[in-house]
Short mmCIF file of C-alpha atoms in Angstrom, two decimals:
data_model
loop_
_atom_site.label_atom_id
_atom_site.label_comp_id
_atom_site.label_asym_id
_atom_site.label_seq_id
_atom_site.Cartn_x
_atom_site.Cartn_y
_atom_site.Cartn_z
CA SER L 1177 40.00 -10.30 22.50
CA GLU L 1178 36.19 -8.14 22.05
CA ALA L 1179 33.26 -10.31 19.68
CA LYS L 1180 33.25 -8.85 16.32
CA ARG L 1181 30.12 -7.01 15.95
CA PRO L 1182 28.01 -8.90 13.09
CA LYS L 1183 27.43 -6.69 9.10
CA PRO L 1184 24.29 -6.02 8.87
CA ALA L 1185 23.02 -8.32 6.88
CA THR L 1186 22.77 -8.25 3.08
CA LEU L 1187 19.76 -10.73 1.99
CA THR L 1188 19.15 -11.95 -1.74
CA GLN L 1189 15.93 -12.61 -2.05
CA SER L 1190 12.71 -9.88 -1.64
CA THR L 1191 10.95 -12.34 0.71
CA THR L 1192 13.89 -12.54 3.14
CA PHE L 1193 13.65 -10.72 5.78
CA ALA L 1194 16.31 -9.65 7.98
CA ALA L 1195 16.46 -11.77 10.78
CA SER L 1196 16.40 -14.79 9.43
CA SER L 1197 20.03 -13.57 7.36
CA VAL L 1198 21.39 -12.20 10.90
CA SER L 1199 20.31 -15.89 12.51
CA ARG L 1200 22.27 -17.44 9.58
CA ARG L 1201 24.91 -15.72 10.55
CA VAL L 1202 25.20 -17.19 14.56
CA PRO L 1203 24.96 -21.44 15.10
CA HIS L 1204 22.10 -21.94 17.39
CA ASN L 1205 21.93 -24.59 19.45
CA ARG L 1206 18.75 -25.82 21.70
CA PHE L 1207 18.63 -23.02 23.91
CA GLY L 1208 18.46 -20.80 20.31
CA VAL L 1209 22.03 -19.65 21.62
CA GLY L 1210 24.97 -18.34 19.39
CA SER L 1211 27.50 -21.83 19.91
CA THR L 1212 30.14 -19.40 19.60
CA MET L 1213 28.72 -17.14 22.22
CA ALA L 1214 28.80 -19.82 24.75
CA THR L 1215 31.92 -19.33 26.19
CA ALA L 1216 31.58 -15.60 25.58
CA THR L 1217 31.37 -13.54 28.82
CA PRO L 1218 28.37 -11.42 29.44
CA VAL L 1219 29.90 -8.79 27.91
CA GLN L 1220 30.53 -10.29 25.19
CA LYS L 1221 26.89 -11.69 24.56
CA ARG L 1222 25.44 -8.85 25.43
CA GLU L 1223 27.59 -6.54 22.49
CA THR L 1224 26.70 -9.59 19.94
CA GLN L 1225 23.50 -9.64 20.74
CA LEU L 1226 22.96 -5.65 20.88
CA GLY L 1227 25.13 -5.37 16.66
CA GLN L 1228 22.63 -8.40 15.85
CA ASN L 1229 20.00 -5.88 17.32
CA ALA L 1230 20.98 -3.18 15.38
CA ALA L 1231 21.35 -4.92 11.76
CA VAL L 1232 18.06 -5.89 12.43
CA ALA L 1233 16.68 -2.76 12.26
CA ALA L 1234 19.17 -1.51 9.54
CA ASP L 1235 17.47 -3.67 7.30
CA MET L 1236 14.17 -3.12 8.77
CA THR L 1237 14.81 0.73 8.88
CA ARG L 1238 16.30 0.63 5.02
CA ARG L 1239 13.24 -1.70 3.11
CA MET L 1240 10.83 1.12 5.01
CA VAL L 1241 12.43 3.45 3.08
CA CYS L 1242 12.36 1.95 0.14
CA GLY L 1243 8.77 1.52 0.30
CA GLY L 1244 7.60 4.64 1.04
CA LEU L 1245 10.12 6.32 -1.93
CA ALA L 1246 8.51 4.02 -4.00
CA GLY L 1247 4.98 3.74 -3.22
CA MET L 1248 5.36 8.79 -3.52
CA ILE L 1249 6.76 7.42 -7.20
CA ALA L 1250 4.60 5.31 -8.12
CA LYS L 1251 1.51 7.64 -6.55
CA THR L 1252 2.28 11.37 -8.02
CA VAL L 1253 2.66 9.48 -11.78
CA THR L 1254 -0.59 8.55 -11.96
CA ASN L 1255 -2.34 11.05 -9.96
CA PRO L 1256 -3.98 12.63 -12.13
CA LEU L 1257 -5.84 8.65 -13.42
CA GLU L 1258 -6.62 8.74 -9.88
CA ARG L 1259 -8.39 11.87 -9.56
CA ILE L 1260 -10.62 11.62 -12.31
CA LYS L 1261 -10.95 7.34 -11.35
CA MET L 1262 -12.38 8.85 -8.03
CA LEU L 1263 -14.94 11.15 -9.02
CA SER L 1264 -15.98 8.51 -11.52
CA GLN L 1265 -16.69 6.66 -7.88
CA THR L 1266 -18.32 9.54 -6.02
CA GLY L 1267 -20.01 11.26 -9.47
CA GLU L 1268 -19.30 14.87 -7.75
CA HIS L 1269 -18.77 16.28 -10.83
CA GLY L 1270 -22.24 17.96 -11.67
CA MET L 1271 -21.40 16.58 -16.02
CA LYS L 1272 -23.42 13.61 -17.39
CA ASP L 1273 -20.32 13.05 -19.28
CA LEU L 1274 -18.88 10.01 -17.04
CA SER L 1275 -15.66 9.65 -19.68
CA ILE L 1276 -12.02 9.55 -18.91
CA ILE L 1277 -11.58 12.76 -21.14
CA GLY L 1278 -15.13 14.25 -20.28
CA LEU L 1279 -13.90 14.07 -16.59
CA TYR L 1280 -10.80 15.15 -17.61
CA ARG L 1281 -11.68 18.95 -19.58
CA ASN L 1282 -14.19 19.10 -16.94
CA ILE L 1283 -10.94 18.71 -14.31
CA LEU L 1284 -9.14 21.40 -16.26
CA LYS L 1285 -12.16 23.85 -16.33
CA ASN L 1286 -12.94 23.89 -13.01
CA GLU L 1287 -9.87 23.94 -11.67
CA GLY L 1288 -6.39 23.83 -14.23
CA ILE L 1289 -4.18 21.28 -14.04
CA ILE L 1290 -2.98 21.32 -10.33
CA GLY L 1291 -7.07 19.91 -10.05
CA LEU L 1292 -5.58 16.92 -11.70
CA TRP L 1293 -3.13 16.78 -8.91
CA ALA L 1294 -5.75 17.66 -6.43
CA GLY L 1295 -5.39 15.39 -2.76
CA ASN L 1296 -1.83 14.48 -4.59
CA GLY L 1297 0.31 16.38 -1.31
CA THR L 1298 -2.22 14.39 1.00
CA ASN L 1299 -1.40 11.44 -1.00
CA LEU L 1300 2.06 11.45 0.09
CA LEU L 1301 1.34 12.07 3.32
CA ARG L 1302 -0.57 9.56 2.84
CA ILE L 1303 1.22 6.79 1.26
CA PHE L 1304 4.49 7.26 2.67
CA PRO L 1305 3.95 5.28 5.45
CA ALA L 1306 1.25 2.82 4.00
CA LYS L 1307 3.68 1.75 1.51
CA ALA L 1308 6.89 1.12 3.68
CA VAL L 1309 4.68 -0.57 6.86
CA VAL L 1310 3.41 -2.90 3.35
CA PHE L 1311 6.68 -3.70 1.74
CA SER L 1312 7.67 -4.25 4.96
CA THR L 1313 5.74 -5.70 7.23
CA ASN L 1314 5.30 -8.00 3.93
CA ASP L 1315 8.69 -9.44 3.80
CA MET L 1316 8.29 -9.84 7.60
CA TYR L 1317 5.31 -11.71 7.74
CA GLN L 1318 7.15 -13.57 4.35
CA SER L 1319 9.89 -14.37 6.67
CA MET L 1320 7.59 -15.99 9.55
CA PHE L 1321 5.49 -17.49 6.90
CA ARG L 1322 8.65 -19.46 5.56
CA LYS L 1323 9.37 -20.06 9.10
CA LEU L 1324 6.49 -21.29 9.63
CA SER L 1325 6.34 -24.07 6.54
CA ASN L 1326 10.56 -24.99 7.06
CA THR L 1327 10.86 -23.25 3.24
CA PRO L 1328 15.08 -22.40 2.57
CA ASP L 1329 15.32 -19.09 1.65
CA ASP L 1330 16.53 -20.20 -1.49
CA GLN L 1331 12.42 -22.13 -2.65
CA LYS L 1332 10.15 -19.90 -3.82
CA LEU L 1333 6.92 -19.78 -0.84
CA HIS L 1334 3.63 -20.87 -1.02
CA GLN L 1335 1.64 -19.30 -2.98
CA ALA L 1336 -1.11 -18.60 -0.20
CA TYR L 1337 1.80 -17.88 1.54
CA SER L 1338 2.30 -15.39 -0.28
CA PHE L 1339 -1.34 -14.23 -0.35
CA LEU L 1340 -1.49 -14.22 3.47
CA ALA L 1341 1.82 -12.40 4.10
CA GLY L 1342 0.11 -9.21 1.11
CA GLY L 1343 -3.09 -9.71 2.67
CA PHE L 1344 -2.14 -9.32 6.24
CA ALA L 1345 0.82 -6.38 5.53
CA GLY L 1346 -2.55 -4.54 3.58
CA ILE L 1347 -4.46 -4.80 6.90
CA THR L 1348 -1.21 -3.82 8.97
CA ALA L 1349 -0.97 -0.36 6.98
CA SER L 1350 -4.68 0.81 6.07
CA ALA L 1351 -5.20 0.13 9.76
CA LEU L 1352 -2.14 2.78 11.05
CA THR L 1353 -2.80 5.38 7.83
CA TYR L 1354 -6.77 5.51 7.17
CA PRO L 1355 -7.58 8.93 8.21
CA LEU L 1356 -4.83 10.20 5.87
CA ASP L 1357 -7.17 8.06 3.45
CA PHE L 1358 -10.13 9.53 4.47
CA ALA L 1359 -8.51 12.94 4.12
CA ARG L 1360 -7.62 12.64 0.51
CA GLY L 1361 -10.99 10.70 -0.46
CA ARG L 1362 -12.43 13.72 0.71
CA ILE L 1363 -10.22 16.12 -0.75
CA SER L 1364 -10.17 13.97 -4.45
CA GLY L 1365 -13.57 12.86 -4.34
CA LYS L 1366 -15.20 16.38 -4.28
CA LEU L 1367 -14.63 19.26 -8.04
CA ASP L 1368 -14.35 22.83 -7.54
CA GLY L 1369 -17.29 24.58 -8.98
CA VAL L 1370 -19.60 22.54 -9.73
CA GLU L 1371 -22.48 23.94 -8.87
CA GLY L 1372 -21.64 27.67 -8.00
CA SER L 1373 -20.11 25.27 -4.80
CA LYS L 1374 -17.11 26.19 -3.68
CA LYS L 1375 -14.04 22.69 -2.82
CA ALA L 1376 -14.17 23.07 1.32
CA TYR L 1377 -11.36 20.61 1.35
CA LYS L 1378 -8.05 21.74 -0.01
CA GLY L 1379 -5.42 20.03 2.57
CA ILE L 1380 -4.46 16.99 4.88
CA LEU L 1381 -5.04 19.76 7.95
CA ARG L 1382 -7.76 22.03 6.69
CA THR L 1383 -9.86 18.90 5.81
CA ILE L 1384 -9.21 17.35 9.29
CA VAL L 1385 -10.17 20.44 11.11
CA VAL L 1386 -13.24 20.63 9.36
CA THR L 1387 -15.05 17.16 9.15
CA VAL L 1388 -13.52 16.91 12.75
CA LYS L 1389 -15.58 20.39 13.46
CA ASP L 1390 -19.12 20.00 11.21
CA GLU L 1391 -18.60 15.82 10.99
CA GLY L 1392 -17.46 15.03 15.05
CA ILE L 1393 -13.45 13.25 15.10
CA ALA L 1394 -14.98 9.97 14.46
CA ALA L 1395 -15.85 10.85 10.95
CA LEU L 1396 -11.91 10.24 10.33
CA TYR L 1397 -13.05 6.74 10.01
CA LYS L 1398 -16.10 6.35 7.68
CA GLY L 1399 -15.35 3.77 5.91
CA VAL L 1400 -12.77 2.07 7.38
CA ALA L 1401 -14.51 -1.04 8.19
CA PRO L 1402 -14.26 -1.59 3.64
CA THR L 1403 -10.89 -0.25 4.23
CA LEU L 1404 -9.66 -2.62 6.37
CA MET L 1405 -11.85 -6.04 4.18
CA GLY L 1406 -10.06 -4.26 0.94
CA ALA L 1407 -7.28 -4.09 2.22
CA MET L 1408 -6.79 -8.17 2.93
CA PRO L 1409 -8.07 -9.36 -0.53
CA TYR L 1410 -6.20 -6.64 -2.56
CA GLU L 1411 -3.01 -6.78 -0.80
CA GLY L 1412 -2.67 -10.05 -0.54
CA ILE L 1413 -4.32 -11.01 -4.47
CA LYS L 1414 -1.31 -8.48 -5.50
CA PHE L 1415 1.79 -10.10 -4.09
CA GLY L 1416 0.18 -13.14 -4.57
CA THR L 1417 0.31 -12.69 -7.95
CA VAL L 1418 3.68 -12.02 -8.33
CA GLY L 1419 4.55 -14.85 -6.38
CA VAL L 1420 2.80 -17.16 -8.73
CA LEU L 1421 4.51 -15.50 -12.16
CA GLU L 1422 7.82 -15.63 -9.95
CA SER L 1423 6.84 -19.32 -9.67
CA TRP L 1424 6.03 -20.12 -13.45
CA PHE L 1425 8.72 -18.18 -15.01
CA PRO L 1426 12.03 -18.07 -12.94
CA ALA L 1427 14.83 -15.39 -12.81
CA ALA L 1428 17.51 -16.66 -15.26
CA GLU L 1429 21.11 -15.55 -13.15
CA ASP L 1430 21.21 -13.10 -15.07
CA SER L 1431 17.55 -11.05 -15.01
CA ASN L 1432 17.05 -7.83 -14.45
CA LYS L 1433 15.20 -8.03 -10.92
CA PRO L 1434 13.25 -4.80 -11.02
CA VAL L 1435 12.17 -5.47 -14.44
CA ARG L 1436 10.83 -8.62 -13.61
CA LYS L 1437 9.08 -7.23 -10.20
CA MET L 1438 8.29 -4.40 -12.72
CA LEU L 1439 6.43 -6.11 -14.48
CA PHE L 1440 4.52 -8.72 -12.17
CA GLY L 1441 3.83 -5.54 -9.84
CA GLY L 1442 1.73 -4.05 -13.00
CA LEU L 1443 -0.05 -7.32 -13.57
CA GLY L 1444 -0.43 -8.46 -10.00
CA GLY L 1445 -2.59 -4.77 -9.41
CA VAL L 1446 -4.30 -4.81 -12.02
CA MET L 1447 -6.16 -8.52 -11.43
CA ALA L 1448 -6.31 -7.40 -7.13
CA GLY L 1449 -8.11 -3.84 -8.52
CA LEU L 1450 -10.65 -5.60 -10.55
CA ILE L 1451 -11.28 -8.29 -8.24
CA THR L 1452 -11.86 -5.71 -5.50
CA TYR L 1453 -13.11 -2.71 -7.30
CA PRO L 1454 -17.33 -2.51 -5.88
CA ASN L 1455 -15.68 -2.81 -2.42
CA ASP L 1456 -13.63 0.40 -2.79
CA THR L 1457 -16.26 1.76 -4.84
CA MET L 1458 -18.16 1.51 -1.62
CA ARG L 1459 -15.71 3.01 0.70
CA ARG L 1460 -15.76 6.11 -1.39
CA LEU L 1461 -19.34 6.67 -0.76
CA LEU L 1462 -19.33 6.21 2.82
CA GLN L 1463 -16.29 8.50 2.99
CA MET L 1464 -18.27 11.32 0.87
CA GLN L 1465 -21.32 11.00 2.83
CA GLY L 1466 -22.21 13.82 5.20
CA SER L 1467 -19.17 16.55 3.48
CA ARG L 1468 -20.02 19.87 2.85
CA GLY L 1469 -23.14 19.51 0.78
CA THR L 1470 -23.39 15.48 0.61
CA GLU L 1471 -26.20 14.49 2.78
CA ALA L 1472 -25.40 11.60 4.81
CA THR L 1473 -27.71 8.89 3.60
CA TYR L 1474 -25.97 4.81 3.93
CA THR L 1475 -26.61 3.91 7.59
CA GLY L 1476 -23.66 1.74 7.43
CA TYR L 1477 -22.05 -0.44 4.77
CA VAL L 1478 -24.63 -2.71 3.90
CA ASP L 1479 -27.38 0.13 3.60
CA CYS L 1480 -24.64 1.36 0.99
CA ALA L 1481 -24.37 -1.96 -1.08
CA ARG L 1482 -27.98 -2.03 -1.28
CA LYS L 1483 -28.66 1.21 -2.23
CA THR L 1484 -25.66 2.08 -3.89
CA PHE L 1485 -26.93 -1.57 -6.09
CA ARG L 1486 -30.86 -0.01 -6.63
CA SER L 1487 -29.26 3.52 -8.55
CA GLY L 1488 -27.35 1.70 -10.87
CA GLY L 1489 -26.86 -2.25 -11.03
CA ILE L 1490 -24.00 -4.03 -11.14
CA ARG L 1491 -22.48 -1.67 -13.28
CA ARG L 1492 -22.65 1.53 -10.44
CA PHE L 1493 -20.01 -0.51 -8.15
CA TYR L 1494 -17.38 -0.35 -11.69
CA SER L 1495 -18.05 3.16 -12.18
CA GLY L 1496 -14.71 4.37 -13.23
CA ALA L 1497 -13.27 0.36 -13.18
CA LEU L 1498 -12.26 1.60 -16.96
CA ILE L 1499 -9.47 4.58 -15.67
CA ASN L 1500 -8.59 2.57 -12.53
CA THR L 1501 -7.36 -0.42 -14.64
CA VAL L 1502 -5.18 1.97 -16.47
CA ARG L 1503 -4.05 3.51 -13.85
CA MET L 1504 -2.98 0.50 -11.81
CA ALA L 1505 -1.09 -1.05 -14.04
CA PRO L 1506 1.53 1.73 -13.81
CA ASN L 1507 1.37 1.95 -10.71
CA ALA L 1508 1.62 -1.18 -8.97
CA ALA L 1509 4.66 -1.08 -11.88
CA VAL L 1510 6.75 0.98 -10.87
CA GLN L 1511 5.87 1.14 -6.77
CA PHE L 1512 6.77 -3.11 -7.82
CA GLY L 1513 9.77 -1.84 -10.14
CA SER L 1514 11.10 1.17 -7.85
CA TYR L 1515 11.23 -1.19 -4.84
CA GLU L 1516 13.97 -3.30 -5.61
CA LEU L 1517 16.05 -1.05 -6.83
CA LEU L 1518 16.03 1.43 -4.25
CA LYS L 1519 16.99 -2.41 -2.37
CA GLN L 1520 19.46 -2.99 -4.06
CA LEU L 1521 20.91 0.49 -4.62
CA THR L 1522 20.87 0.86 -0.65
CA ALA L 1523 21.58 -2.55 -0.10
CA ASP L 1524 26.26 -1.48 0.08
CA TYR L 1525 25.18 1.84 2.28
CA LEU L 1526 22.18 -0.16 5.61
#
């Protein structure tokens, strides 16, 4: 009779990738082939392998969708804080009052309440693939490090591996979605009506077209160097902090996993945001230079760092850091909590 196709892998740990679960279902001999397949016909072997591959693909897809949706929920909730933070970083607001309340009032005055969500549409287009890649590849990299370090699934992965997995996931996502992040920076980093100007960047397609027309296609990658440089420590610190906290505070059997992830994720986001904030300021400045009404003043990353320091010292690198800290806590908390909850809700369907 035909060999039964294995059911889709259901994982009990967020750090375990689908492949490891599938591999445990079929005992392996030294050649890497399931012992139960040793006497199977070629057709049965092929069907069994196809079933395993389908289970891995289904679980990977589930994790990507859950990660993307979690990112969209978090970004929409915190976009007003993100908008204020970016205006503080770029200085494109025409105000002397840099307080959170002052910037908030000026956005309402010039753009109305909808201005608080300027760039959110672009954000959602960017964040879905970005967070889909981040969360799913983090699970994949953690599974890889488990195999390399011979760490059983019922044991916590070492914090160093959690950091590396998160860092590699961040680099992977940033490299794949950078033009969308660039467009979001152009849309959100300037305030409409400042000094009589009219904001030229009002949608992702228009922003990309205007940028390519005015500055060439290479302009879509302005600031990519600090973005990739910052992705490794940012996501690494965020996921690494969650890993450390999970080791320090083991979960009880009846604990609510999404709530734990929310708390740990929020703390991880704050830590990552504070440590990598100066790099984030420089990448926003590099993204904005050369945009309509903005002079190109930096020749590169080092030149940007030098001139930024001259213009305001260390404090200039932390413009908007307070609002970023206020934003990062709920943003990361909602991301991690939503991802864990969505995984639980979809575990029985895929």
